[in-house]
mmCIF file of C-alpha atoms and ligand atoms in Angstrom:
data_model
loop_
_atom_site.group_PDB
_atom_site.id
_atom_site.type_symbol
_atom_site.label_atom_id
_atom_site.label_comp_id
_atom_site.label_asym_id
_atom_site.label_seq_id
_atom_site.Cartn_x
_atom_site.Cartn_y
_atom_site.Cartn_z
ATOM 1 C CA UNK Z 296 80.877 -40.568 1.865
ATOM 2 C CA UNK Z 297 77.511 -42.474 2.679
ATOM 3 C CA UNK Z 298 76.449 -42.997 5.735
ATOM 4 C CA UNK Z 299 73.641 -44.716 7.868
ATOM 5 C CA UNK Z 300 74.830 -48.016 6.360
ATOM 6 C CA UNK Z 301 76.499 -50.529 8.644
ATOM 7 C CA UNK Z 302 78.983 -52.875 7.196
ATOM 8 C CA UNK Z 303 79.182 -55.735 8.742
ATOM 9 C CA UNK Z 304 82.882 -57.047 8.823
ATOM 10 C CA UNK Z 305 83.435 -60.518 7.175
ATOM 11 C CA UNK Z 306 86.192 -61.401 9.620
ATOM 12 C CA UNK Z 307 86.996 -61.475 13.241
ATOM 13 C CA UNK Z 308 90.247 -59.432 12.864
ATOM 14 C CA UNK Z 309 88.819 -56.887 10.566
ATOM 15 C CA UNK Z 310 89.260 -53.589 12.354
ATOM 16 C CA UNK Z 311 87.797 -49.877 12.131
ATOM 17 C CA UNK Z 312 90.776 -47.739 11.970
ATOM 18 C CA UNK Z 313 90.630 -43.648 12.140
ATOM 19 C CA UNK Z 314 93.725 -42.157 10.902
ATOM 20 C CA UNK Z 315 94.304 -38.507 11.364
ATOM 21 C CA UNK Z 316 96.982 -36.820 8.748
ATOM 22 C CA UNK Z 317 96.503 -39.513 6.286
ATOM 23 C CA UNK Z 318 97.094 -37.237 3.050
ATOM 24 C CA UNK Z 319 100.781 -37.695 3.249
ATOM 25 C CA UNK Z 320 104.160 -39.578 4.596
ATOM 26 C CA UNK Z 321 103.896 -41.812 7.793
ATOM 27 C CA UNK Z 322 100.040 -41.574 7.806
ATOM 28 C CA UNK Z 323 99.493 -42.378 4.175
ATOM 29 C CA UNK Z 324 102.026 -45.153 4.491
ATOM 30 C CA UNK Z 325 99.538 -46.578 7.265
ATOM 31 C CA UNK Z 326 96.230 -45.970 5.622
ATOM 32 C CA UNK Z 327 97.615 -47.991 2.424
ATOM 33 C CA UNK Z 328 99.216 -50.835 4.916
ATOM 34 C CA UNK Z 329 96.244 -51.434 6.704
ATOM 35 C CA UNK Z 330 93.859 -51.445 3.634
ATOM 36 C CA UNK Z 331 95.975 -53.812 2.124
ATOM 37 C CA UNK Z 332 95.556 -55.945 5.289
ATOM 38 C CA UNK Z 333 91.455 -55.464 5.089
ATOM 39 C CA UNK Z 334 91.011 -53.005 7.656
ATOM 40 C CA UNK Z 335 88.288 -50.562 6.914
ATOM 41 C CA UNK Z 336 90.036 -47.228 7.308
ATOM 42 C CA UNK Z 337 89.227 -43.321 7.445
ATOM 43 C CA UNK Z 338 91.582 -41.143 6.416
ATOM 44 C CA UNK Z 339 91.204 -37.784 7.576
ATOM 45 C CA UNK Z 340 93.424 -35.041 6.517
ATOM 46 C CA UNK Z 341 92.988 -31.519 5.390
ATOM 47 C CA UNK Z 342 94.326 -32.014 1.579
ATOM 48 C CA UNK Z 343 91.310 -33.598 -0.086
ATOM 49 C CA UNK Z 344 93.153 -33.989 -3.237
ATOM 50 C CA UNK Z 345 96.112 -35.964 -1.613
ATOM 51 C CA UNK Z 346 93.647 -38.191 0.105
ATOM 52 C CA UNK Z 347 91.513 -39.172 -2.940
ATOM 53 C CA UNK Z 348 94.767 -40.031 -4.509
ATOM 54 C CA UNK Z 349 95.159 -42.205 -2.004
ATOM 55 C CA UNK Z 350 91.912 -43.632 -2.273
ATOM 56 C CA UNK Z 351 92.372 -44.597 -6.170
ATOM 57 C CA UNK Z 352 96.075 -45.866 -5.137
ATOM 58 C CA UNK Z 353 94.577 -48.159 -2.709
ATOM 59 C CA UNK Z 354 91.455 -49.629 -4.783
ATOM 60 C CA UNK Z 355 93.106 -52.502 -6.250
ATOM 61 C CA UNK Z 356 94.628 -53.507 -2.603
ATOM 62 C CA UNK Z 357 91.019 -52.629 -1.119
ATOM 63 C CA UNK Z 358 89.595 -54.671 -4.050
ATOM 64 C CA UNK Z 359 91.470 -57.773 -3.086
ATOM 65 C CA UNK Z 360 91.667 -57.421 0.791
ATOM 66 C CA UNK Z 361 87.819 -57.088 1.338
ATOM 67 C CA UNK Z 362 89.854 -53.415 3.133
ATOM 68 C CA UNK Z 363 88.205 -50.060 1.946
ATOM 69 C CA UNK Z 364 89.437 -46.494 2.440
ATOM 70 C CA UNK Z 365 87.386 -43.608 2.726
ATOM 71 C CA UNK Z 366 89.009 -40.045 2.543
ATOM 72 C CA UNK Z 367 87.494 -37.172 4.944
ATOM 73 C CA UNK Z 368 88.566 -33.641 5.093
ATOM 74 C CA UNK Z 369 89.808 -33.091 8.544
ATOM 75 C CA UNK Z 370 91.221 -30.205 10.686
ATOM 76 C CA UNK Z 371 92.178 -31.956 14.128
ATOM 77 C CA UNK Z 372 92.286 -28.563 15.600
ATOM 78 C CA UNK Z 373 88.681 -28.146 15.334
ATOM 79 C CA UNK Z 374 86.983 -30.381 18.082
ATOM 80 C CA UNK Z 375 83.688 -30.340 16.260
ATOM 81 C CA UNK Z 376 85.386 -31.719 13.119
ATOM 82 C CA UNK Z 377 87.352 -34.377 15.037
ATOM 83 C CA UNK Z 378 84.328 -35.645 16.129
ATOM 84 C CA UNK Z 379 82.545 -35.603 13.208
ATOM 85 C CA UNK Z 380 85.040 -38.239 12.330
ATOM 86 C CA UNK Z 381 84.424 -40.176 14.595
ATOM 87 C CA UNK Z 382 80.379 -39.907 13.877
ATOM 88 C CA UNK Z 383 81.048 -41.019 10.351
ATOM 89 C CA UNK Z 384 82.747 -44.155 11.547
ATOM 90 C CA UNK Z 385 80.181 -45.261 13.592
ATOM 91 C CA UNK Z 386 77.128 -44.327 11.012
ATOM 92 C CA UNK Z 387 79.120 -46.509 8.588
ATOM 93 C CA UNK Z 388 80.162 -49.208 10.553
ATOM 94 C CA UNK Z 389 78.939 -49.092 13.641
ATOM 95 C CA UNK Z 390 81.653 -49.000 15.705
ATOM 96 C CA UNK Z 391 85.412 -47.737 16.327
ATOM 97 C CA UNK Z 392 88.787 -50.132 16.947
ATOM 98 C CA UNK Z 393 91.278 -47.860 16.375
ATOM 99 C CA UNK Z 394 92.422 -44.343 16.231
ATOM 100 C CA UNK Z 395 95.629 -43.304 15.011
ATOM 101 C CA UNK Z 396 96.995 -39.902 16.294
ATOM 102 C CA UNK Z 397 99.281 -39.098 14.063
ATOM 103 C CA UNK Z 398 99.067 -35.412 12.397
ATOM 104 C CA UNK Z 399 101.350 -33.402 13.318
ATOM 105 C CA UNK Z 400 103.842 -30.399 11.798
ATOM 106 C CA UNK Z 401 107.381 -29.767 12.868
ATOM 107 C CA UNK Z 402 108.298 -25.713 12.206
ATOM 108 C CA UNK Z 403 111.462 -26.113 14.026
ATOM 109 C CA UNK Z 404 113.600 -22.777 15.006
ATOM 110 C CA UNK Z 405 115.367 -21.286 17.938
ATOM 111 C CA UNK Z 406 113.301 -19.860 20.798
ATOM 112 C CA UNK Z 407 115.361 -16.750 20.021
ATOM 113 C CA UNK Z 408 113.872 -16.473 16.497
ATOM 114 C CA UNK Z 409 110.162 -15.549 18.613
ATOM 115 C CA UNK Z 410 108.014 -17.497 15.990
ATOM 116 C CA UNK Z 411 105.432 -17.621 18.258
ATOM 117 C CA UNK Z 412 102.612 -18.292 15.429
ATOM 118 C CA UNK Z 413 104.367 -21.699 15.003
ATOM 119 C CA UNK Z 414 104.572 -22.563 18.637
ATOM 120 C CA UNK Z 415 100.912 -22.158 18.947
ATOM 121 C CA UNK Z 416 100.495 -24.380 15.301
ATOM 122 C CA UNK Z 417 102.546 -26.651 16.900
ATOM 123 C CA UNK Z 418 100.789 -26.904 20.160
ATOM 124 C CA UNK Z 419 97.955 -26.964 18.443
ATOM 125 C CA UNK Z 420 97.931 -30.233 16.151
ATOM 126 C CA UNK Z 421 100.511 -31.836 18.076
ATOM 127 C CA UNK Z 422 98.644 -31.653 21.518
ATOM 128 C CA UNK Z 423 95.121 -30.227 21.048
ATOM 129 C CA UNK Z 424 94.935 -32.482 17.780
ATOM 130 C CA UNK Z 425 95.699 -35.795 19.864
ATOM 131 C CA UNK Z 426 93.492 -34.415 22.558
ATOM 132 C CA UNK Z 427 90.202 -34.185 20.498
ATOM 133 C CA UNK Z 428 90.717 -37.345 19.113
ATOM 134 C CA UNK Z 429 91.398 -39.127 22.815
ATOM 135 C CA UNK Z 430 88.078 -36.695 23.890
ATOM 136 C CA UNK Z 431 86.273 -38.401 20.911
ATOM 137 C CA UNK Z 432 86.729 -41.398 21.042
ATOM 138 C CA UNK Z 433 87.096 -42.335 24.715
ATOM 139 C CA UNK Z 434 83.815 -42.589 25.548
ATOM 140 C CA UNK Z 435 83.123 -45.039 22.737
ATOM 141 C CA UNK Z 436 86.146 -47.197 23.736
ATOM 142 C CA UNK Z 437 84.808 -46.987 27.349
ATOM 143 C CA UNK Z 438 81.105 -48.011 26.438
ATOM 144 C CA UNK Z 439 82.472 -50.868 23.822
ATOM 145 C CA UNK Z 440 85.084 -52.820 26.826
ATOM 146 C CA UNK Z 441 87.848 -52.480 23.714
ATOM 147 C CA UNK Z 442 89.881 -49.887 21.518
ATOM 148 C CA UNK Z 443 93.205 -49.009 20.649
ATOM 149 C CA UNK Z 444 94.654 -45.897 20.506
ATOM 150 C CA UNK Z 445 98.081 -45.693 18.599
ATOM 151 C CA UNK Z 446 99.794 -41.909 18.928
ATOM 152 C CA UNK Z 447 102.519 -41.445 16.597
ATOM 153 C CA UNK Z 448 105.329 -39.420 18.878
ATOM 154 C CA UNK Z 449 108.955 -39.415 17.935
ATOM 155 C CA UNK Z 450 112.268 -39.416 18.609
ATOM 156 C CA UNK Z 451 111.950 -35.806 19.698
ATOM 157 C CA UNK Z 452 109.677 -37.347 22.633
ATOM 158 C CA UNK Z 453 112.913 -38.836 24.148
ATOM 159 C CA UNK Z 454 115.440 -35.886 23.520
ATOM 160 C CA UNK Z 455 115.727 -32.344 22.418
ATOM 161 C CA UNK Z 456 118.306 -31.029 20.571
ATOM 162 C CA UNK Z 457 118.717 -27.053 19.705
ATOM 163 C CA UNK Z 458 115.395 -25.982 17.517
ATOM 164 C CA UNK Z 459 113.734 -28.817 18.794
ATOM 165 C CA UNK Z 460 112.416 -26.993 21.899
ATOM 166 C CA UNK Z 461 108.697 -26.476 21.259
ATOM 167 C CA UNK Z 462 108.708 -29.741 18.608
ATOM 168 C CA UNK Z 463 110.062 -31.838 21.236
ATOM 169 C CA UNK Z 464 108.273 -30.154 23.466
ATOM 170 C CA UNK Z 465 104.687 -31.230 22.080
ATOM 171 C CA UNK Z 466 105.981 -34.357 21.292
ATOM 172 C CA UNK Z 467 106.961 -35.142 25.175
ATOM 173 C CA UNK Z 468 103.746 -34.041 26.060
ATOM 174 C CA UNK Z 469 101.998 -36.467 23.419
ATOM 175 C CA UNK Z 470 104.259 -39.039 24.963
ATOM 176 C CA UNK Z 471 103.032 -38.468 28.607
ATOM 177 C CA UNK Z 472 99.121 -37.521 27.507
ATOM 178 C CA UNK Z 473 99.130 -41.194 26.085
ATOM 179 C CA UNK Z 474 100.889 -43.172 28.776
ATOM 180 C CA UNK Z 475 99.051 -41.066 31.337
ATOM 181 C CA UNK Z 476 95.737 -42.769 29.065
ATOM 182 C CA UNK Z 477 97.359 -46.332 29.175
ATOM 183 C CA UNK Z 478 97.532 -46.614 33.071
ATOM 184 C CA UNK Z 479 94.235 -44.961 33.520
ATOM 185 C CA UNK Z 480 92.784 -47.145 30.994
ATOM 186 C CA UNK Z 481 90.536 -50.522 31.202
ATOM 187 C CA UNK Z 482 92.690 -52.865 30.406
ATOM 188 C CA UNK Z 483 90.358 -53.917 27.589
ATOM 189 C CA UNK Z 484 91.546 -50.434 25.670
ATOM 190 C CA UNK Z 485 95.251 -50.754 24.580
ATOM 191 C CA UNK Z 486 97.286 -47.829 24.328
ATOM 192 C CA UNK Z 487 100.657 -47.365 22.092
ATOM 193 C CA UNK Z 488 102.953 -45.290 21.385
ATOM 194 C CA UNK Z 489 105.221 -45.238 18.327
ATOM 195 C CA UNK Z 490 108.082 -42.656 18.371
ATOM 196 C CA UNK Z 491 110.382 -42.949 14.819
ATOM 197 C CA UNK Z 492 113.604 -41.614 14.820
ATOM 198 C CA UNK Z 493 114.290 -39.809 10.720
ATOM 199 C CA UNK Z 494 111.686 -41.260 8.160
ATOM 200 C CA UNK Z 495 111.487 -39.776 4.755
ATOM 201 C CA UNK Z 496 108.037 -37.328 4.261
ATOM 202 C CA UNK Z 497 107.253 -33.743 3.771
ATOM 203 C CA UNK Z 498 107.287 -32.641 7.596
ATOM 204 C CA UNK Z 499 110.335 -30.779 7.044
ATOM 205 C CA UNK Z 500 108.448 -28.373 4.229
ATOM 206 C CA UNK Z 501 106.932 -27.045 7.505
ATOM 207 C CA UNK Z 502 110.314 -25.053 8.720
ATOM 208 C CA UNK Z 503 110.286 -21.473 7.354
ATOM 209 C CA UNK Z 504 113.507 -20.850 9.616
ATOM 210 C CA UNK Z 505 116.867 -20.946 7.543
ATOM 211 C CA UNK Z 506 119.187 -22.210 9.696
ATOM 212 C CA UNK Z 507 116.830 -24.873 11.175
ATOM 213 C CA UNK Z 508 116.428 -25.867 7.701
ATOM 214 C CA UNK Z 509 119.397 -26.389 6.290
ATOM 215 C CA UNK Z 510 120.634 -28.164 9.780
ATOM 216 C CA UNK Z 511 117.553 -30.840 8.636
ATOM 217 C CA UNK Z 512 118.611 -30.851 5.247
ATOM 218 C CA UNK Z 513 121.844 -32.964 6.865
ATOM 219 C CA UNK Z 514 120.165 -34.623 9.796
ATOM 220 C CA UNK Z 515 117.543 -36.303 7.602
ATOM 221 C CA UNK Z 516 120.057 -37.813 4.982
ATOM 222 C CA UNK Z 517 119.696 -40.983 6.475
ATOM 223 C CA UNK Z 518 115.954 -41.290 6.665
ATOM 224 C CA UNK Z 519 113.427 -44.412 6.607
ATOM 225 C CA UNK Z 520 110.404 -44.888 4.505
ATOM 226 C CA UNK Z 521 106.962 -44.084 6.175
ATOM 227 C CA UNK Z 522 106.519 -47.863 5.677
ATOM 228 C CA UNK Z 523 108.839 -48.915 8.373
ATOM 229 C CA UNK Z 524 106.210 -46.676 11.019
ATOM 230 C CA UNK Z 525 103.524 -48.367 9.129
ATOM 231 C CA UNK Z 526 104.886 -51.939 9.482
ATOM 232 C CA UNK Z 527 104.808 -51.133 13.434
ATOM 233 C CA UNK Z 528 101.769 -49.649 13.836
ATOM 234 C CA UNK Z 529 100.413 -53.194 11.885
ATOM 235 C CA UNK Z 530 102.958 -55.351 14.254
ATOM 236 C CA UNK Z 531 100.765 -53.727 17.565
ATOM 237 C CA UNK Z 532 97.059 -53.796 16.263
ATOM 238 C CA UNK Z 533 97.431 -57.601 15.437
ATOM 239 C CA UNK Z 534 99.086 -58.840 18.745
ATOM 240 C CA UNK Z 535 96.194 -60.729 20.786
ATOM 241 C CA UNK Z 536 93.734 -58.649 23.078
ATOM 242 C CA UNK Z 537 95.426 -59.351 26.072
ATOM 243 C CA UNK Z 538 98.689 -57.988 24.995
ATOM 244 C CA UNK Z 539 99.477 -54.168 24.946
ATOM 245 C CA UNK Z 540 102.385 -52.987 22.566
ATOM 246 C CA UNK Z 541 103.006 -50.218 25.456
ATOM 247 C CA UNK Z 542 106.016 -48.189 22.817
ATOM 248 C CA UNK Z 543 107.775 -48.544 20.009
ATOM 249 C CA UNK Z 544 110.865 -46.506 19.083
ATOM 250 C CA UNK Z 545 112.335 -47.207 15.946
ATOM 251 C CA UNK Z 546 115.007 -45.319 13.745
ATOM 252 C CA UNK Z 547 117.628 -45.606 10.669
ATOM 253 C CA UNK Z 548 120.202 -47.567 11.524
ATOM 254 C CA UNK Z 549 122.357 -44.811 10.904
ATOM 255 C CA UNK Z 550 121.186 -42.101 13.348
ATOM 256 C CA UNK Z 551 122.542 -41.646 16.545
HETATM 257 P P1 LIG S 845 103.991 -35.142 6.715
HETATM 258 O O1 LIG S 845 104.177 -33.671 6.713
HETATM 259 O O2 LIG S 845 104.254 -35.912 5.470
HETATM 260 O O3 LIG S 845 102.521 -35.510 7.234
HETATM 261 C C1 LIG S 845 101.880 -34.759 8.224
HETATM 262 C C2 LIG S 845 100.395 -35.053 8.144
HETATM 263 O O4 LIG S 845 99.734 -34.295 9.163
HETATM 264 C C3 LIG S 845 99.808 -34.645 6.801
HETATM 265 O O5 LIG S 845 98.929 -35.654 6.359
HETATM 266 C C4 LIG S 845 99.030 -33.387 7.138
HETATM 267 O O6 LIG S 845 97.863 -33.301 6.326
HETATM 268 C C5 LIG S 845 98.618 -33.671 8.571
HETATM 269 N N1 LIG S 845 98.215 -32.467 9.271
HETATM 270 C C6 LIG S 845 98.941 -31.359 9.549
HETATM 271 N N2 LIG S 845 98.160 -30.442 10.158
HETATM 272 C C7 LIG S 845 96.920 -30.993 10.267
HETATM 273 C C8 LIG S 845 95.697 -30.563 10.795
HETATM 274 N N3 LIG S 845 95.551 -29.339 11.348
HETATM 275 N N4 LIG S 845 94.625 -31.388 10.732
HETATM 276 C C9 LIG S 845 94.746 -32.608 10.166
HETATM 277 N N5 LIG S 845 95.884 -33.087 9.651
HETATM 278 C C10 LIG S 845 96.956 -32.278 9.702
HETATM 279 O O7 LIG S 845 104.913 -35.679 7.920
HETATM 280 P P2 LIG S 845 105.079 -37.120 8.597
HETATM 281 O O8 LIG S 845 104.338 -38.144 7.867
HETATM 282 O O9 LIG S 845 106.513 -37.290 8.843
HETATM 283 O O10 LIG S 845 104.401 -36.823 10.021
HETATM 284 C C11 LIG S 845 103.423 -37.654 10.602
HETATM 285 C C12 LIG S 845 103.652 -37.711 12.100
HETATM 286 O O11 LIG S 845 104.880 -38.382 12.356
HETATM 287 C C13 LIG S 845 103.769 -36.355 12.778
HETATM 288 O O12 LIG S 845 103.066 -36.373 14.005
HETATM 289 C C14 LIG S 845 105.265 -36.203 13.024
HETATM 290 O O13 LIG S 845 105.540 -35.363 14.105
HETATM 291 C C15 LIG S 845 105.628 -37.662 13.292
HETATM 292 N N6 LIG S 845 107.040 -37.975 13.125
HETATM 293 C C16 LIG S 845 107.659 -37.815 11.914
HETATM 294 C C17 LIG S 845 109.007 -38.088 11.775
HETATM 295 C C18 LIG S 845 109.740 -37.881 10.492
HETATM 296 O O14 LIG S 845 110.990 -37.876 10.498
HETATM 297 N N7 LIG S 845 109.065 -37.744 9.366
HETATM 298 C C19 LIG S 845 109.791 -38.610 12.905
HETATM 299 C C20 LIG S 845 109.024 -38.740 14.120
HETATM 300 C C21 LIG S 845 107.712 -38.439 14.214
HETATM 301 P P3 LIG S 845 97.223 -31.968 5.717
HETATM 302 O O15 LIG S 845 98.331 -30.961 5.578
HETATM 303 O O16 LIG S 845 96.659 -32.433 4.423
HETATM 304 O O17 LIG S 845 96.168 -31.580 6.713
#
């Protein structure tokens, strides 16, 4: 992408929006939504290809909402590279509104099946992922007096069920890392959290453990679409400043 060129926005409520794990599901479903609302939004990912599809999906929405989307390769593991990001926002525009936390990867298994490689990948995006973004962005939230930071959780934030343990486990901890950030926050940064119960994406391809797999297999029957996450995330960033969409959990109607 080009930098070193500010864009001024042509309205008030046009907003700078990082997404993290845009190439696919909930965070594609957000890139797209917010285009199509005019936001100007990276979308960082590692799968280049998936994200420059979604580039030439969203053109004719970008086209008409004054919106643009602009695809970067992204490992949120790497600190360097997360805030690289973050540079390339603010050499194109200027400035950051929002980040999105939301890569993430759910290998679920039994603690008893010792795949410790995919507690540490876990661990890794899940928690060190959200925690280079907050680390990047922070400051520029801090100097600006505004920001929003929107972490995509989940259900598994709120409960754990058997091969859940290290899922929910990162997941609880990027619930507390980001309410821990809204009370120590200015009140001029917001903070949310979204936690979806079953939504339809490919964050099951992630479980290489049998059993776990085929117990998802029946548990996700009854999922959402990535745009009912998306819908959310768009219901918090346009509330006014002064009002702080603290968490939203949201689920099929069918799961218990
Ligand atoms: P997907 O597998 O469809 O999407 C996951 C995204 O995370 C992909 O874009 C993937 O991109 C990205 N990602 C994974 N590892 C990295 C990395 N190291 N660096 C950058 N991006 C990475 O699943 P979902 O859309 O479902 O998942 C999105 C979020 O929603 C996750 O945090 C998940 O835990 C959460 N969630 C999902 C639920 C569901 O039922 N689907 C329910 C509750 C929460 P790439 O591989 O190209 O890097």
């Amino acid at each position: 992408m080009s930098t070193n060129q500010i864009e001024e926005p042509a309205r008030d409520d046009r907003k700078v929006v990082l997404v993290t794990g845009a190439s696919s599901g909930i965070g594609a479903a957000i890139a797209a939504r917010l285009v199509r609302e005019g936001h100007h939004v990276l979308a960082g990912a590692r799968r280049t290809d998936r994200l420059q599809a979604l580039t030439e999906c969203t053109a004719d929405a970008a086209s008409h909402s004054g919106g643009s989307l602009h695809p970067v390769r992204l490992d949120v593991t790497n600190r360097s590279a997360v805030e690289a990001f973050v540079q390339m926002a603010l050499d194109r525009f200027g400035r950051v509104d929002v980040l999105v936390n939301n890569a993430g990867v759910m290998p679920l298994s039994r603690l008893d099946s010792v795949l410790v490689e995919e507690w540490d990948r876990m661990i890794d995006v899940n928690v060190r992922g959200l925690l280079h973004g907050i680390a990047a962005v922070l400051p520029h939230f801090t100097s600006a007096g505004s920001g929003h930071f929107v972490t995509i959780a989940s259900i598994g934030a709120h409960q754990v069920v058997p091969t859940s343990a290290v899922y929910s486990g990162s997941k609880y901890a990027a619930w507390a890392i980001t309410e821990g950030l809204r009370q120590e926050s200015d009140p001029s940064i917001r903070v949310t959290t979204i936690s979806p119960g079953v939504v339809s994406s490919e964050l099951a391809a992630t479980i290489t453990d049998s059993g776990a797999a085929q117990a998802m297999r029946t548990y996700r029957a009854h999922a959402i679409e990535p745009d009912a996450v998306a819908e959310a995330v768009s219901y918090a960033l346009a509330q006014p400043a002064d009002v702080d969409v603290n968490e939203i959990v949201l689920r099929p109607a069918r799961q218990r």
